[in-house]
XYZ file of C-alpha atoms in Angstrom:
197
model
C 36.495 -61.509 44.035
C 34.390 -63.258 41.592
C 30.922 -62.210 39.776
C 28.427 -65.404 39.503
C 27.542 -67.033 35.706
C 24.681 -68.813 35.123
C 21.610 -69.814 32.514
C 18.620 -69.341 32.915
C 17.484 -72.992 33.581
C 19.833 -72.896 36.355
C 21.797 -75.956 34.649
C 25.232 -74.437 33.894
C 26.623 -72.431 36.766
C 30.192 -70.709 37.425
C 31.735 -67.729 37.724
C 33.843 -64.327 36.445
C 36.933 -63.391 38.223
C 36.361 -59.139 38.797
C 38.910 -56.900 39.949
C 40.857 -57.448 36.523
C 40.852 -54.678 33.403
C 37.483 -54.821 31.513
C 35.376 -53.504 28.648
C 31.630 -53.062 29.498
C 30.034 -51.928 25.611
C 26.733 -51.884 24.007
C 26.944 -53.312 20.847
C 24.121 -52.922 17.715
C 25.544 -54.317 15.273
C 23.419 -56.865 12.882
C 25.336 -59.728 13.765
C 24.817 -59.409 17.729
C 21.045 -58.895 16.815
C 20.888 -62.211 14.657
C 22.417 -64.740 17.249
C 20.072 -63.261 19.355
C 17.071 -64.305 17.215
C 18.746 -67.600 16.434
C 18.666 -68.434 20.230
C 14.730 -67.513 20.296
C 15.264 -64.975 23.027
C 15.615 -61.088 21.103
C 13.125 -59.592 23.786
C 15.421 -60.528 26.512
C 18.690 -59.908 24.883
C 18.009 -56.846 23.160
C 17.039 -53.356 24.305
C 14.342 -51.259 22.392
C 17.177 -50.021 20.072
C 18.688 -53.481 19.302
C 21.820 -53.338 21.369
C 23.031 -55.809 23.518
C 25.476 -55.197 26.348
C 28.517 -57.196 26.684
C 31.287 -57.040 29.410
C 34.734 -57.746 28.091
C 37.339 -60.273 29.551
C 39.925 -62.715 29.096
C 38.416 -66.495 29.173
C 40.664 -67.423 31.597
C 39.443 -65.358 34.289
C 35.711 -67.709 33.390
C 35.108 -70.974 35.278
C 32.497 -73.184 34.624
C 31.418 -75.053 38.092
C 27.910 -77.247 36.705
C 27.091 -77.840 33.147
C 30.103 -77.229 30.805
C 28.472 -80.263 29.208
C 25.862 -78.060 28.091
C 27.964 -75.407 26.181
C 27.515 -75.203 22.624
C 28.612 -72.768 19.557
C 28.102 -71.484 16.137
C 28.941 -68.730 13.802
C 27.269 -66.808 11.358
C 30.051 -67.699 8.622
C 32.753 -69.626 8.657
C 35.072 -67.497 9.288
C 32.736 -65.048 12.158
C 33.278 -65.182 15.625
C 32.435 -68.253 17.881
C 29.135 -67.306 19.604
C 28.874 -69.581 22.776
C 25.702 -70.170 24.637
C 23.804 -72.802 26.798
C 21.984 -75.686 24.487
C 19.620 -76.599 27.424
C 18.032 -73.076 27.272
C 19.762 -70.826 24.952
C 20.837 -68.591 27.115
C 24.030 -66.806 25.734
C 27.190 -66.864 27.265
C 29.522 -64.361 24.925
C 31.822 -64.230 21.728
C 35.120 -65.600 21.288
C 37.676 -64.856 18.301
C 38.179 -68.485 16.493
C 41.068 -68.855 17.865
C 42.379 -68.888 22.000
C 46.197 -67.492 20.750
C 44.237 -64.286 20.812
C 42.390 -64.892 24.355
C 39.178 -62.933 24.062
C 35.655 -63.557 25.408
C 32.603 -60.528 25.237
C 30.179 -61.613 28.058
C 26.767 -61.640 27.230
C 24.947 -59.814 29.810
C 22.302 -62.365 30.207
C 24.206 -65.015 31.860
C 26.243 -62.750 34.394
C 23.155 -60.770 35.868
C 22.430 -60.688 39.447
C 21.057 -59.014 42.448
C 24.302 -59.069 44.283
C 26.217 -57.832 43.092
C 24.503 -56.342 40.049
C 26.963 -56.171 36.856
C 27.684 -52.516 37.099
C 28.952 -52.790 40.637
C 31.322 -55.671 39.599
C 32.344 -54.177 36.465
C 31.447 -50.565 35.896
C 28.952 -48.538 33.604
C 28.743 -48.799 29.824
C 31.964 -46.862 28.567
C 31.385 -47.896 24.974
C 28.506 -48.159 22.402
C 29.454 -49.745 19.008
C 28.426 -50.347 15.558
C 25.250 -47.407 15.985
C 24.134 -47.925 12.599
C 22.611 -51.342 13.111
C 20.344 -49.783 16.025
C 16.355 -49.574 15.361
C 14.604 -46.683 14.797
C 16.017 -42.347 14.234
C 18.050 -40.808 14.837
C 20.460 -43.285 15.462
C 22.209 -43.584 19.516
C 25.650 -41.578 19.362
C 28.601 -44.060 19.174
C 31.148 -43.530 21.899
C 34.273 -45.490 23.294
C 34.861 -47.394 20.646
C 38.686 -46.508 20.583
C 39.104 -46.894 24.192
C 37.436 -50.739 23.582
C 39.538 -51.446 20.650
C 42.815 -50.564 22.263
C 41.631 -53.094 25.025
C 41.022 -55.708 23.198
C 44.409 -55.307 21.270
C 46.228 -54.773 24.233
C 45.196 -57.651 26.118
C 45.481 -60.461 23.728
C 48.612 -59.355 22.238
C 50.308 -58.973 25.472
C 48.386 -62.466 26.180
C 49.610 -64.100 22.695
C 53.301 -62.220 23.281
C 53.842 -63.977 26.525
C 51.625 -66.936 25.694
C 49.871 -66.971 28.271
C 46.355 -68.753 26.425
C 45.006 -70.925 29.194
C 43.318 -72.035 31.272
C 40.903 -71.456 28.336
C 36.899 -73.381 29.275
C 36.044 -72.819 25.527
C 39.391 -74.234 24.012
C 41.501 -77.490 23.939
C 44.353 -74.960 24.132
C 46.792 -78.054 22.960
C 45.179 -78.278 19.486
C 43.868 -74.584 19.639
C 40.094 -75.674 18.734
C 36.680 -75.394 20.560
C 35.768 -77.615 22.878
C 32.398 -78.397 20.558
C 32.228 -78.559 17.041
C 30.451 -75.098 15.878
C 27.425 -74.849 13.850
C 28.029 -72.769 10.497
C 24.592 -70.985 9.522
C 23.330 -71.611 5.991
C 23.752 -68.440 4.304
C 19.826 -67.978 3.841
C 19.689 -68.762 7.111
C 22.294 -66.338 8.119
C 20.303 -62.776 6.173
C 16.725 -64.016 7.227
C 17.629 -63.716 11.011
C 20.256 -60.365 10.029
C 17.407 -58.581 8.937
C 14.908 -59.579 11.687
């Protein structure tokens, strides 16, 4: 069973193998809120509290079908995570660690929504909500799941890295372990004026 991908232009199109282990977290933290504002689309990315939900998976379960030629990336620092998302209408397509030995990808919500079927039929509620103390507004949401997220993530791409089992990868030239596009680095001036909104 898959779960469709897509932007919102319609130009990139493919799709996320379910039926697999996920995470499915809302995440506040500062750093989800600025790539948000650097892509020019907070209202639709972000709830009222500044969290953004993200479903959690391993890339190679993502195909691209249309439009891989449209993928680009960047990172808050140079050493942050690899923010992915479409350059033709900045619609977001998820978070990778910098490198694919440690296969990771945190869906952006955005770009796997749909009618049928919706995301929490394909894969499940919200069982974690992360880094609280970036959130707008009192009292702050109560953080939950965050060890049950963690000891996904960890458990997946070590077993992953252990067994070396890193592609297929669409975000990686898994040979030379890089990104298929050269990321953007944010000046750091940059970086704080879109942090703090």
């Amino acid at each position: 069973m898959t779960h469709p991908l897509k932007c919102s232009c319609g130009a990139v199109r493919g799709s996320v193998e379910t039926g697999h282990p996920t995470g499915h977290s809302l995440c506040y933290c500062k750093d989800c809120q600025a790539f948000a504002r650097f892509l020019g689309r907070e209202a639709e990315i972000l709830d009222a509290r500044g969290g953004c939900e993200n479903i959690q998976t391993v890339p190679k379960y993502v195909r691209f079908e249309t439009g891989a030629e449209h993928l680009a990336c960047m990172r808050l620092t140079g050493k942050g995570l690899l923010r992915w998302y479409c350059a033709c209408c900045n619609t977001p397509i998820g978070n990778t660690l910098p490198t694919c030995k440690l296969p990771f990808i945190a869906l952006a919500r955005p770009c796997i929504e749909a009618a049928d079927p919706t995301v929490e039929q394909s894969f499940g509620p919200v069982r974690s909500s992360l880094f609280t103390r970036g959130a707008r507004g009192e009292p702050k949401p109560k953080p939950f799941g965050a060890a049950r997220t963690i000891f996904w993530i960890l458990g997946n791409t070590t077993r992953r890295r252990f067994m070396r089992d890193f592609s297929p990868n669409p975000f990686f030239d898994t040979d030379a372990d890089r990104p298929i596009v050269q990321p953007t680095i944010l000046p750091t001036a940059e970086r704080a004026r879109l942090r703090e909104g």
